[in-house]
Coordinates of C-alpha atoms in Angstrom, one line a residue:
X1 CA 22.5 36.4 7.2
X2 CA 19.7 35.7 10.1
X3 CA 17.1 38.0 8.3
X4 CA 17.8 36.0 5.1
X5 CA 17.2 32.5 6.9
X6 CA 14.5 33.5 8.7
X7 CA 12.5 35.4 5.3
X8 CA 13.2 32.2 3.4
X9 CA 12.0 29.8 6.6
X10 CA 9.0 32.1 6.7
X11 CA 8.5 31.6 3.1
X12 CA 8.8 28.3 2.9
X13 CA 6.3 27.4 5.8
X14 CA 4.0 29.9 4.4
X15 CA 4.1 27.9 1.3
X16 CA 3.6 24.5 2.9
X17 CA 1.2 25.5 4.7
X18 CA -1.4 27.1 1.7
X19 CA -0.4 23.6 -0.1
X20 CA -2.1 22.3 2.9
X21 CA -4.8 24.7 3.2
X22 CA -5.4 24.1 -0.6
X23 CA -5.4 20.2 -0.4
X24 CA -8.3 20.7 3.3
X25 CA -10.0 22.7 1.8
X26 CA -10.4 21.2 -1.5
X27 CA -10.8 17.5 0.5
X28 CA -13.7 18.7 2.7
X29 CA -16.1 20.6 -0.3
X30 CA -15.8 17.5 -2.8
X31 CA -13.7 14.7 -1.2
X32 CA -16.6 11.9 -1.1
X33 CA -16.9 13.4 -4.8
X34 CA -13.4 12.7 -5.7
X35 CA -13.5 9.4 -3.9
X36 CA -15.9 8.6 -6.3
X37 CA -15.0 9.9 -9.5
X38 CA -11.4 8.0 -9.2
X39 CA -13.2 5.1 -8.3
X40 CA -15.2 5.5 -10.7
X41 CA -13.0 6.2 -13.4
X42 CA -11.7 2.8 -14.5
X43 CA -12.8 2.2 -17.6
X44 CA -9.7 2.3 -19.7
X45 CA -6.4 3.8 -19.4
X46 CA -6.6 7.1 -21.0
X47 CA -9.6 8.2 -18.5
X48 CA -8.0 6.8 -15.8
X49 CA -4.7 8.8 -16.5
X50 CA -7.0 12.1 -16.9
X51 CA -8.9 11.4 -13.2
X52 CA -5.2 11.3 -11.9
X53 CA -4.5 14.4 -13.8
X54 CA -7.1 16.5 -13.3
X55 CA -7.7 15.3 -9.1
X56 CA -4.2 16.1 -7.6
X57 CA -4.6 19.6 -9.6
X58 CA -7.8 20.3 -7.4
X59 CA -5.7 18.3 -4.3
X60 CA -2.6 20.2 -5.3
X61 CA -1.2 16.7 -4.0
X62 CA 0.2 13.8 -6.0
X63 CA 0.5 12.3 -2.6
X64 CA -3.0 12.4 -1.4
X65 CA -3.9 11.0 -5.1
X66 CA -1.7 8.2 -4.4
X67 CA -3.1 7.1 -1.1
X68 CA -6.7 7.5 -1.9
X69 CA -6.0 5.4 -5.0
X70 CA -3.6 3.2 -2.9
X71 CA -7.1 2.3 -0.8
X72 CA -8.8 1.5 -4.1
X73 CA -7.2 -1.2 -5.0
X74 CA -6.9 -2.5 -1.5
X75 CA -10.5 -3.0 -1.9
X76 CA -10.6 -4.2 -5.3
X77 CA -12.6 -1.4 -6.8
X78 CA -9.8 -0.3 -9.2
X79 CA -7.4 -2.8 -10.7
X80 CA -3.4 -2.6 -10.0
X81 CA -3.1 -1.4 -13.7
X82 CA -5.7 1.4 -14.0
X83 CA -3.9 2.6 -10.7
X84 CA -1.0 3.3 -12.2
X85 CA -2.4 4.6 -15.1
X86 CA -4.3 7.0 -12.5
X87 CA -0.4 7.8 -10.9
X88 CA 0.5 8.5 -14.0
X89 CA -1.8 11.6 -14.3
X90 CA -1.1 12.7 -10.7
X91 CA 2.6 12.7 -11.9
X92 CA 1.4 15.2 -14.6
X93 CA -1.2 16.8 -12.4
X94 CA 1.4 18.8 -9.8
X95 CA 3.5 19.9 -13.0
X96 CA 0.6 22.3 -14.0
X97 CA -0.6 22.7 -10.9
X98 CA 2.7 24.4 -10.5
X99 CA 2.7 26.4 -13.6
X100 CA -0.8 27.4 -12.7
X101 CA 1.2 29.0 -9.6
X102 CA 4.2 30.6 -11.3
X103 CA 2.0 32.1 -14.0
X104 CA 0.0 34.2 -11.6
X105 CA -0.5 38.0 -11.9
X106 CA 2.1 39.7 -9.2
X107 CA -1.7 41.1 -8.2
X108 CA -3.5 38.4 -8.0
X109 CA -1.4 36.8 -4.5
X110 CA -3.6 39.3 -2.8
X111 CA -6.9 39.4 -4.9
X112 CA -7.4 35.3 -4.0
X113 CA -6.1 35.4 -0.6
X114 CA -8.9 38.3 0.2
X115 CA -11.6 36.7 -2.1
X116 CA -10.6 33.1 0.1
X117 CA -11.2 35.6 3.1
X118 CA -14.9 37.0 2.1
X119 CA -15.6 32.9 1.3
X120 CA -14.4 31.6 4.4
X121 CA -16.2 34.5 6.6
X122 CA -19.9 34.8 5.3
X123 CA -20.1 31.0 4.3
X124 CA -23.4 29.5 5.8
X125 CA -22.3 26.2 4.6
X126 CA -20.1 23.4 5.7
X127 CA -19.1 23.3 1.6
X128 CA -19.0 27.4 1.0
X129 CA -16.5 27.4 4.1
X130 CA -14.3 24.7 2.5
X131 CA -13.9 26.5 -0.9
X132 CA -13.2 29.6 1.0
X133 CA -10.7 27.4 2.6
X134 CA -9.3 26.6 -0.5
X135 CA -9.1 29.9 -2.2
X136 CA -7.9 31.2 0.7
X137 CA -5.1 28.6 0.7
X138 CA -4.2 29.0 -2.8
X139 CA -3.7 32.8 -2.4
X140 CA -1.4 32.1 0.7
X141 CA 0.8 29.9 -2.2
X142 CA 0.8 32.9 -4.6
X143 CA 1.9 34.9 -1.5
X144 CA 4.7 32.7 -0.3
X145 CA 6.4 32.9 -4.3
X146 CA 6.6 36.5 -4.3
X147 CA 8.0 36.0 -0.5
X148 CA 10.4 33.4 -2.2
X149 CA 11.4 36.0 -5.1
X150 CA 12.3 38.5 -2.5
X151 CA 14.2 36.6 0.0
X152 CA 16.7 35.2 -2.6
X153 CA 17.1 38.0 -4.2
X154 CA 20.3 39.3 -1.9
X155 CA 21.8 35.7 -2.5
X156 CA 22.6 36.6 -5.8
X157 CA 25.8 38.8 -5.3
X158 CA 26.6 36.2 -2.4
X159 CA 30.3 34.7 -3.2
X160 CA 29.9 32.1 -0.9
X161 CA 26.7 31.0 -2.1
X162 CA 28.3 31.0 -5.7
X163 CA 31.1 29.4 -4.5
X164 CA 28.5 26.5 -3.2
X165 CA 26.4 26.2 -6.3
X166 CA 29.9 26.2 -8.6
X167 CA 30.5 23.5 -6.8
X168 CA 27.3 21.4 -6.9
X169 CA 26.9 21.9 -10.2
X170 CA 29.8 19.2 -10.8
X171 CA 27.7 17.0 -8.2
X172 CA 24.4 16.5 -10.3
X173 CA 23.7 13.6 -8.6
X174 CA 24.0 15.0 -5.3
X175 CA 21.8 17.6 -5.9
X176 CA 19.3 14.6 -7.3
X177 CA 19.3 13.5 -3.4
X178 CA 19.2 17.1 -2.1
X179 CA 16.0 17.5 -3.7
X180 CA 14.6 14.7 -2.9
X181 CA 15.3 14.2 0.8
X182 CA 14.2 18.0 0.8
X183 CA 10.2 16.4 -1.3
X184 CA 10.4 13.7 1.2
X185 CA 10.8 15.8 4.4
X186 CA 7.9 17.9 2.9
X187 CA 5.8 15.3 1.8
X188 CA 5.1 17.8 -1.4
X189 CA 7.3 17.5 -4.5
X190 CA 5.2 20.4 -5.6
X191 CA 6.4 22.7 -2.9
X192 CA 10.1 21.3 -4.3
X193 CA 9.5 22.3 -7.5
X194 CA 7.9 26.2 -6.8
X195 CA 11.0 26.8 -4.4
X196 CA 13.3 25.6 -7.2
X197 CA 11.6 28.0 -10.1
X198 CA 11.6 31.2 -7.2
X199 CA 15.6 30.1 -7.2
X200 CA 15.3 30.6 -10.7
X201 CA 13.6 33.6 -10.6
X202 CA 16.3 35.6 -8.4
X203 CA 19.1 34.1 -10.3
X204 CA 20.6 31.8 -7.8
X205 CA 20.1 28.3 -9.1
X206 CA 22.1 27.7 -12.3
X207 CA 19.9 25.6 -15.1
X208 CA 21.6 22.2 -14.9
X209 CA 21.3 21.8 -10.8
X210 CA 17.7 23.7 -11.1
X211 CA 17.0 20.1 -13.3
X212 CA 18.7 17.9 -11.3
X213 CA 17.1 18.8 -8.2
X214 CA 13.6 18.9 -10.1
X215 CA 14.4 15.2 -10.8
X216 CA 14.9 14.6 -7.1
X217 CA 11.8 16.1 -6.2
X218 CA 10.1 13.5 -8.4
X219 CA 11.8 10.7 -6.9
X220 CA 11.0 12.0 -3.1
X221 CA 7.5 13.0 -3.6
X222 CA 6.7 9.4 -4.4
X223 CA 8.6 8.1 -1.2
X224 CA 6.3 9.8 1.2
X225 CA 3.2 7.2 -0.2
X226 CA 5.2 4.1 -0.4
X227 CA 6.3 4.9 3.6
X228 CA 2.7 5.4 4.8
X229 CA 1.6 2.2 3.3
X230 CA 4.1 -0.2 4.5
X231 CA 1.3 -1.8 7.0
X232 CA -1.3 -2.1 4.6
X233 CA -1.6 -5.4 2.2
X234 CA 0.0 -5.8 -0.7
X235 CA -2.6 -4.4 -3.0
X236 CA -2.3 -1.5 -1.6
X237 CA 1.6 -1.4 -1.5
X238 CA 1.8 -2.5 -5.2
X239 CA 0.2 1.3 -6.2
X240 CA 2.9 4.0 -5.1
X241 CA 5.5 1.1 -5.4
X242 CA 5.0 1.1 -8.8
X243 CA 4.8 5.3 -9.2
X244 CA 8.3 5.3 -7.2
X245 CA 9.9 2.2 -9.7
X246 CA 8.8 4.4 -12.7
X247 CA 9.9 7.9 -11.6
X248 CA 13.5 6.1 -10.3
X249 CA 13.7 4.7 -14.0
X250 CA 13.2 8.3 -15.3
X251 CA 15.3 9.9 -13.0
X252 CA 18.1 7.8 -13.7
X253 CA 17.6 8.1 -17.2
X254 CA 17.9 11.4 -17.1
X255 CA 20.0 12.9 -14.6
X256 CA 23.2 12.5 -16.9
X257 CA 22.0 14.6 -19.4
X258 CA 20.3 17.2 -17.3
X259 CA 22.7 19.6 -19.1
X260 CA 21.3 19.1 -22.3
X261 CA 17.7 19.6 -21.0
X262 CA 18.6 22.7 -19.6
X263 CA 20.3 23.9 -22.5
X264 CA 17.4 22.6 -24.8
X265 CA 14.6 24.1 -22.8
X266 CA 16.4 28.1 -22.9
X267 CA 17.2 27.1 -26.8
X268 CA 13.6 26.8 -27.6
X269 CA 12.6 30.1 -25.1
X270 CA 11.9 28.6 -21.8
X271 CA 12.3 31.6 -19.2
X272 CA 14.2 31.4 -16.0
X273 CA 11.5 31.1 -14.0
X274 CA 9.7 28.6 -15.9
X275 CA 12.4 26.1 -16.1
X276 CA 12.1 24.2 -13.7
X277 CA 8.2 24.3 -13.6
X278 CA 8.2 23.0 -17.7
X279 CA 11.2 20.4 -16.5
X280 CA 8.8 19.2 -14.4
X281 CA 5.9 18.4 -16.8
X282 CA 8.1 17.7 -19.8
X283 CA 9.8 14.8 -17.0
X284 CA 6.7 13.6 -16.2
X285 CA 5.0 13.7 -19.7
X286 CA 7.8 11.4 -21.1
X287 CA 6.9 9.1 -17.8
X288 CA 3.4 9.1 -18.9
X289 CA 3.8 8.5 -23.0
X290 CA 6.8 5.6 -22.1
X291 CA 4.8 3.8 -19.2
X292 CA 1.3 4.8 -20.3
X293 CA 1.4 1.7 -22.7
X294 CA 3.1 -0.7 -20.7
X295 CA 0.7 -0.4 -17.5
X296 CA 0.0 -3.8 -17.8
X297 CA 3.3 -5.5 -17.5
X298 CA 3.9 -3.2 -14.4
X299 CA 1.3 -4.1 -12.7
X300 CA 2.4 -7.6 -12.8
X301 CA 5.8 -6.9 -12.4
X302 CA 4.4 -5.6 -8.6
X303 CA 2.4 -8.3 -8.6
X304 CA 5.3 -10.6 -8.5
X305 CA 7.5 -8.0 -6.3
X306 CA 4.4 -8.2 -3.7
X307 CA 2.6 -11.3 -3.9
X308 CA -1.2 -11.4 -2.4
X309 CA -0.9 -13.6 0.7
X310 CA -2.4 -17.0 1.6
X311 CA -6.5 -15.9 2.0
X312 CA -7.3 -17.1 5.3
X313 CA -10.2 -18.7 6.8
X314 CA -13.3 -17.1 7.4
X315 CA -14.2 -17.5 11.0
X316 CA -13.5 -14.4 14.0
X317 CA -10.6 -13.3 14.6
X318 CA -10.9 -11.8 18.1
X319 CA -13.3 -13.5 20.1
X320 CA -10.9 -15.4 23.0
X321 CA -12.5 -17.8 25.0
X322 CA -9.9 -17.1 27.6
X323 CA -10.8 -13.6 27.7
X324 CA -14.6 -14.3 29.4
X325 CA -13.1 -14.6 32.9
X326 CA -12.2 -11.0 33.1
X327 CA -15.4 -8.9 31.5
X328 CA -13.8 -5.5 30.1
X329 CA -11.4 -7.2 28.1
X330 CA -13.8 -10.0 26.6
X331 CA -16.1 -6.6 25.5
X332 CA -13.1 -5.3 24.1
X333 CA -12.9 -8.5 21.5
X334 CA -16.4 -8.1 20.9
X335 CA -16.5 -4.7 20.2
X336 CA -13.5 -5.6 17.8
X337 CA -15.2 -8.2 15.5
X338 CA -18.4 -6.2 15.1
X339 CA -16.2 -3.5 13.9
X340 CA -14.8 -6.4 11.2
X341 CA -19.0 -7.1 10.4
X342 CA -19.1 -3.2 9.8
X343 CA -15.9 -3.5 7.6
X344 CA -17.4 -6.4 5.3
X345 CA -20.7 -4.0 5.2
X346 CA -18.8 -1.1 3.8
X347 CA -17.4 -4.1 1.0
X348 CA -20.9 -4.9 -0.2
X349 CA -22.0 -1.5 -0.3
X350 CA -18.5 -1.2 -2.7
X351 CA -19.6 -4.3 -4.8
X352 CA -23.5 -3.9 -4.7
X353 CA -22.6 0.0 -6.3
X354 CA -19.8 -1.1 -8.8
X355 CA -22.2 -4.1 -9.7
X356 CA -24.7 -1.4 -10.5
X357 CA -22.4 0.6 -12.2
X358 CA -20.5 -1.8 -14.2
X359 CA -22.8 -4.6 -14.7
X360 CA -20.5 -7.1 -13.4
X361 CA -22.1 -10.6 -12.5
X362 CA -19.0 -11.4 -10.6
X363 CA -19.4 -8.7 -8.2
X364 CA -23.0 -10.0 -7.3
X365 CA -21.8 -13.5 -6.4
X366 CA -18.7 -11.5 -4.3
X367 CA -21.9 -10.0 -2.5
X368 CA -23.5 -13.5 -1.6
X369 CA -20.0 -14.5 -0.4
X370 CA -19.0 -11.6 1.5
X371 CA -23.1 -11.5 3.4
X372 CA -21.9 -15.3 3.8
X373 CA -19.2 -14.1 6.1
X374 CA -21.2 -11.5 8.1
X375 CA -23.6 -14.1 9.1
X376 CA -20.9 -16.1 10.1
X377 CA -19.1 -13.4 12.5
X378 CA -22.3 -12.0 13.8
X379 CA -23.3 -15.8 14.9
X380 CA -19.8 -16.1 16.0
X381 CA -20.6 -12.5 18.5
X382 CA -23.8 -13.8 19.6
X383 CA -22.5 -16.7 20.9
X384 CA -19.9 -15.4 22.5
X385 CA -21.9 -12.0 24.1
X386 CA -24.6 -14.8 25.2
X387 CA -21.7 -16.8 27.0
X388 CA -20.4 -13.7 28.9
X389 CA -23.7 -12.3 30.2
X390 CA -23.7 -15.7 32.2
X391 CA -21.0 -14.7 34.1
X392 CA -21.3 -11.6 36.6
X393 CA -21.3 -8.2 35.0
X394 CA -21.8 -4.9 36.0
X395 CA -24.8 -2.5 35.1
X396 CA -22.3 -0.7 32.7
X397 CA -21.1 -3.9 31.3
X398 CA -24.3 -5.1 30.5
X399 CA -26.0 -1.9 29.0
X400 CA -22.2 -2.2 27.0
X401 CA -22.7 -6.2 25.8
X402 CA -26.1 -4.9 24.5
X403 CA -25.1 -2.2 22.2
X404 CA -22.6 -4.4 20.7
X405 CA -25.5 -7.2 19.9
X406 CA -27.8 -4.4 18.7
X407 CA -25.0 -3.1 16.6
X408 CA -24.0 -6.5 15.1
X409 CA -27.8 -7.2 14.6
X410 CA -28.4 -4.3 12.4
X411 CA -24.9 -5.0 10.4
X412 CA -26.3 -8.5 9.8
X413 CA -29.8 -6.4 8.6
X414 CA -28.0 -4.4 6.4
X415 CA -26.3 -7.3 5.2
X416 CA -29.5 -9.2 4.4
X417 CA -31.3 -6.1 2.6
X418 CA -27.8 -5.7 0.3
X419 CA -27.9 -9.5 -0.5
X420 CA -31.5 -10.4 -0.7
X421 CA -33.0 -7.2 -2.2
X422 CA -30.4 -5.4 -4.1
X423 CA -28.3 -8.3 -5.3
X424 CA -31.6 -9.4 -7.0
X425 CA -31.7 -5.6 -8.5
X426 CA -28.1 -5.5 -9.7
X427 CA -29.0 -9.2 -11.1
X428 CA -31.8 -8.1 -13.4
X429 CA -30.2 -4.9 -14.5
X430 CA -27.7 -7.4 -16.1
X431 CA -30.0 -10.0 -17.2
X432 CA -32.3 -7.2 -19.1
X433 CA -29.2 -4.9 -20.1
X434 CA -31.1 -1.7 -18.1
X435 CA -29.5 1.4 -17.7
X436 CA -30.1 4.2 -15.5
X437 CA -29.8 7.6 -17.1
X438 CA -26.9 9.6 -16.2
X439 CA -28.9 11.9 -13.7
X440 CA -30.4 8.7 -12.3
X441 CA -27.2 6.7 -11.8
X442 CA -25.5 10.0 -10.5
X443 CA -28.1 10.1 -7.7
X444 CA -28.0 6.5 -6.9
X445 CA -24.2 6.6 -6.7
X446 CA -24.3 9.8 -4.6
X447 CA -26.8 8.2 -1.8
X448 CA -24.4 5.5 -1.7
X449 CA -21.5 7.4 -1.2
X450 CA -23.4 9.3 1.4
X451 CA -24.9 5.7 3.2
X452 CA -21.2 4.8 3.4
X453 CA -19.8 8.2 5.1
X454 CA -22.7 7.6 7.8
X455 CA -21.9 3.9 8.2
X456 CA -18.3 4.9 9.0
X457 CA -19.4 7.6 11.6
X458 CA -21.7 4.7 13.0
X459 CA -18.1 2.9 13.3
X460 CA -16.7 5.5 14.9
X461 CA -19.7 6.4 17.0
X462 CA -19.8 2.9 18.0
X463 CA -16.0 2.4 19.3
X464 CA -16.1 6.9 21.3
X465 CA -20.0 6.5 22.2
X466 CA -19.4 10.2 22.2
X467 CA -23.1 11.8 22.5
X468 CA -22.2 14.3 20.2
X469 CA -22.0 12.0 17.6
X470 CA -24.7 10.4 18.5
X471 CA -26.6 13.3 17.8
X472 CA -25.1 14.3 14.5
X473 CA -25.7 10.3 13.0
X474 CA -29.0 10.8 14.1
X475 CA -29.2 14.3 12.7
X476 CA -28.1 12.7 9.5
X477 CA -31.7 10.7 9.0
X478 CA -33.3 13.9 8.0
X479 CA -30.6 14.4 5.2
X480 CA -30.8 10.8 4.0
X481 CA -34.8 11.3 3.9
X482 CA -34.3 14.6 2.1
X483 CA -32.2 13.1 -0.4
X484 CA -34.6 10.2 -1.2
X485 CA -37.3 12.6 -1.7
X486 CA -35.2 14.9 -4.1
X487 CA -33.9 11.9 -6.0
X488 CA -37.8 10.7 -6.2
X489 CA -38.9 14.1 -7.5
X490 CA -36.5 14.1 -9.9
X491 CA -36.6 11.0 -10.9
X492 CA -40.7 11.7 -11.4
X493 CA -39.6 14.8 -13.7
X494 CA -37.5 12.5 -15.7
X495 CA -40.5 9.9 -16.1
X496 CA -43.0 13.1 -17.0
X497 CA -40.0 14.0 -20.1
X498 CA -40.4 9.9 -20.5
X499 CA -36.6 9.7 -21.2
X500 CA -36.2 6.0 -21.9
X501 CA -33.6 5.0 -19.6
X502 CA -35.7 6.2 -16.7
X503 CA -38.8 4.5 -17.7
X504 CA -37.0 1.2 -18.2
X505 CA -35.7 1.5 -14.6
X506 CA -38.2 3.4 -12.7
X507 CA -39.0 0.6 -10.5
X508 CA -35.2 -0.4 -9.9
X509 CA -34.9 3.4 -9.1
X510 CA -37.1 3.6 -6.5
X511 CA -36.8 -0.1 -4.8
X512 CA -32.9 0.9 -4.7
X513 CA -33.8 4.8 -2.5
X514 CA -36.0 2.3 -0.4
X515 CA -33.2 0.1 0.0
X516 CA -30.8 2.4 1.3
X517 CA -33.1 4.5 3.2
X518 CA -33.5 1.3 5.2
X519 CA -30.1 0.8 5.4
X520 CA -29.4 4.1 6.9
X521 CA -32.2 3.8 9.4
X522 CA -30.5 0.5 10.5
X523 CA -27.2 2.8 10.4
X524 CA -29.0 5.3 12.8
X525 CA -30.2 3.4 15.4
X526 CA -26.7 2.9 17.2
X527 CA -27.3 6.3 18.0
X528 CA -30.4 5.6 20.4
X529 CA -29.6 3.8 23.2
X530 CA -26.7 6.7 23.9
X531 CA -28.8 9.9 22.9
X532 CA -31.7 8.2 25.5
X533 CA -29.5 8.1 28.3
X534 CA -27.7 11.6 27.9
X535 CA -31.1 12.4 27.9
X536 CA -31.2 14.0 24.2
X537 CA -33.4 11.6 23.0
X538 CA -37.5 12.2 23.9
X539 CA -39.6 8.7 23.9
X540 CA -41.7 10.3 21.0
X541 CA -41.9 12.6 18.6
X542 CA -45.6 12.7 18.3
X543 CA -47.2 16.5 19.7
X544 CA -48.7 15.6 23.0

């Protein structure tokens, strides 16, 4: 009896953690990709559902699909509709993802997790290592099934265990909340799901609690999301909200005839081992073709269940007069509303793309407003840095109060080149109805996404003043120049093809790479002051 625990306990982990190894590795070769593309993918329902879809198969995560769409529409760049719509896919998305697992070759556990090996070992790259990673990962999950098959295979001439699952099977709702305290523990209805079709497999789980606990991995895998939201705003609440509302609706719907579905899904030749894997996508296929079309009235159903609170003044939020009498603490505040400046720069780098993107006016006026507001805090730290260097400071404090001015001086830069100049851009790409050709617009959007990943080190940077990230931010302006001088090259090959779009927007193509290269030099210099006195910074790089 130990040496069964302990195989299944061992199976188990080793499943949860290729899931994992799947979803890091996956997340560090294309996340900023993925980011993007479900971002980007808002046009109508049907593309969002297939982003959803296709992303938590290459996550192996409905979950991770669920925050990362969760902190879209907290910042407006994907509407509380097409978010569901996008949920709706994820829902879909781990079903095949699991029957992508349960199909595999009883050879092929092995093949990927040595392939992942070879990756992972001779990769040069930070990207070759992830995919490695991920392979690697995915053969580990191949490997934990087989485990799975061969731990439960002495449970099958078990009396006591029959006895058990006679019993359960009377209990269908029971086993509903077995399976989905057991997805919400894990965080992975996925996992849920595979250990339910090994069950399966070995005979152990009868048909009608195989679907009943199936259902209640559905209901706990979309727990995990609405839990590690509860302290974000309500747009961001509304998302997996929603996802749990719908697969409760379906669950409930269904759990009284789970019977019938089993019985239907061996009628029409569903193996053992697939049941619960086919359960799974029929369940969440039904979700998608009832909800699918009703995306709208759910959205505002959440909106009404979590209404957007009063917008508050504009104005700091931190900066406490009181605070100036004792030096540390009043740095501490300032050091706090800069990082707000750096927030509302990472929201007009959002709008100033999407307005780019999507042509939408309304996101060029949302840039004038939000610039509005960074000129307003960076006054409001000025001030306040100006009044607290009249009182006594120490030579640390003061080297401290004038990073933090430098910092919020750039923001305010930044702030001023996104307003000013590619406002004006974005403006007359709409007024003229210019488009960039698809290779253009994909580099644009991919030096944005790249300007934003550096601006959130600079964050970080700014807060640890760790010299080691100093170096790498400043490493960074050698990529950002590399990357402006691939995108001009190409964008120079386009021009010598003279495809249209690119000669219609060769001059908003090339003011935009200045733009951002500006914007990431501005990014970079909050790496200075720290490299220079760790001493990794020489005063010139001219040859003597």
């Amino acid at each position: 009896m130990n040496s069964l625990v302990i195989d299944l306990a061992g199976a188990v982990c080793l499943l949860l953690w290729g899931l994992r190894t799947v979803r890091r590795g996956v997340s560090d070769a294309f996340g900023p990709r993925l980011k993007h593309w479900i971002a980007a993918g808002t046009r109508n329902r049907g593309i969002a559902f297939g982003v959803g879809l296709i992303t938590t198969i290459a996550l192996q995560s409905s979950t991770t699909t669920a925050l990362m769409t969760a902190s879209f529409a907290e910042r407006m760049l994907i509407s509380i509709a097409m978010a569901q719509a996008v949920m709706l896919g994820a829902n879909v998305g781990t079903g095949l993802a699991a029957w992508l697992f349960v199909l595999g070759a009883p050879w092929l556990a092995p093949a990927t997790v040595m392939t992942g090996f070879v990756v992972f070992t001779v990769g040069r790259s930070t990207r070759a290592v992830a995919t490695g990673r991920a392979i690697l990962g995915l053969g580990l999950v191949l490997l934990a099934l087989h485990m799975l098959a061969q731990a439960t295979a002495p449970m099958r001439g078990s009396p006591a265990f029959q006895m058990l699952l006679t019993t359960l099977a009377d209990a269908p709702l029971l086993m509903m909340l077995t399976g989905a305290g057991l997805a919400a523990l894990t965080s992975s209805s996925l996992a849920i799901v595979l250990l339910v079709a090994s069950l399966n497999l070995g005979g152990v789980l009868a048909p009608a609690p195989s679907i009943a606990i199936v259902l209640g991995a559905n209901l706990g895998g979309a727990v995990g999301p609405v839990i590690a939201t509860l302290g974000d705003g309500p747009l961001s609440r509304r998302v997996p909200l929603g996802n749990l509302g719908v697969r409760a609706i379906g669950c409930c719907a269904v759990l009284p005839f789970a019977d019938h579905v089993a019985q239907g899904l061996l009628a029409v030749g569903v193996g053992a081992a697939a049941l619960a894997v086919d359960a799974h996508i029929l369940f969440n296929l039904l979700l998608a073709g009832i909800f699918l079309p009703l995306i709208g009235p759910l959205a505002s159903a959440m909106g009404r269940l979590l209404p957007e609170p009063p917008v508050k003044e504009d104005g700091p939020r931190y900066l406490d007069a009181s605070t100036l009498d004792t030096p540390g603490v009043a740095l501490a505040c300032a050091a706090r509303e800069t990082l707000r400046i750096g927030d509302r720069i990472i929201s007009m780098l959002d709008c100033s793309l999407e307005a780019l993107r999507t042509d939408d006016i309304q996101r060029c006026a949302r840039l004038s407003s939000l610039e509005d507001e960074v000129d307003k805090l960076q006054s409001a730290v000025k001030l306040f840095l100006a009044e607290l260097d009249r009182r006594p400071l120490s030579d640390e404090q003061t080297r401290r109060s004038s990073e933090i001015m430098a910092y919020a001086i750039n923001l305010e830069h930044i702030g001023d080149i996104l307003e000013k100049s590619v406002r004006e851009l974005a403006e007359k790409k709409i007024k003229y109805q210019l488009s960039f050709s698809p290779a253009g617009l994909a580099e644009i959007s991919a030096f944005y996404v790249s300007t934003i990943e550096n601006l959130q080190l600079a964050q970080s940077l700014f807060l640890s003043r760790e010299p080691s990230l100093a170096r790498r931010l400043f490493e960074l302006k050698v990529d950002v120049r590399r990357m402006e001088e691939r995108s001009m090259e190409s964008h120079f090959a386009r021009l010598r093809e003279k495809q249209p779009e690119s000669m219609q927007t060769s001059a908003l193509h090339l003011d935009l790479l200045r733009d951002l290269k500006r914007i990431n030099a501005h990014i970079a210099s909050i790496a200075s002051p720290i490299l220079k006195r760790s001493g990794d910074l020489l005063d010139s790089r001219l040859v003597g």
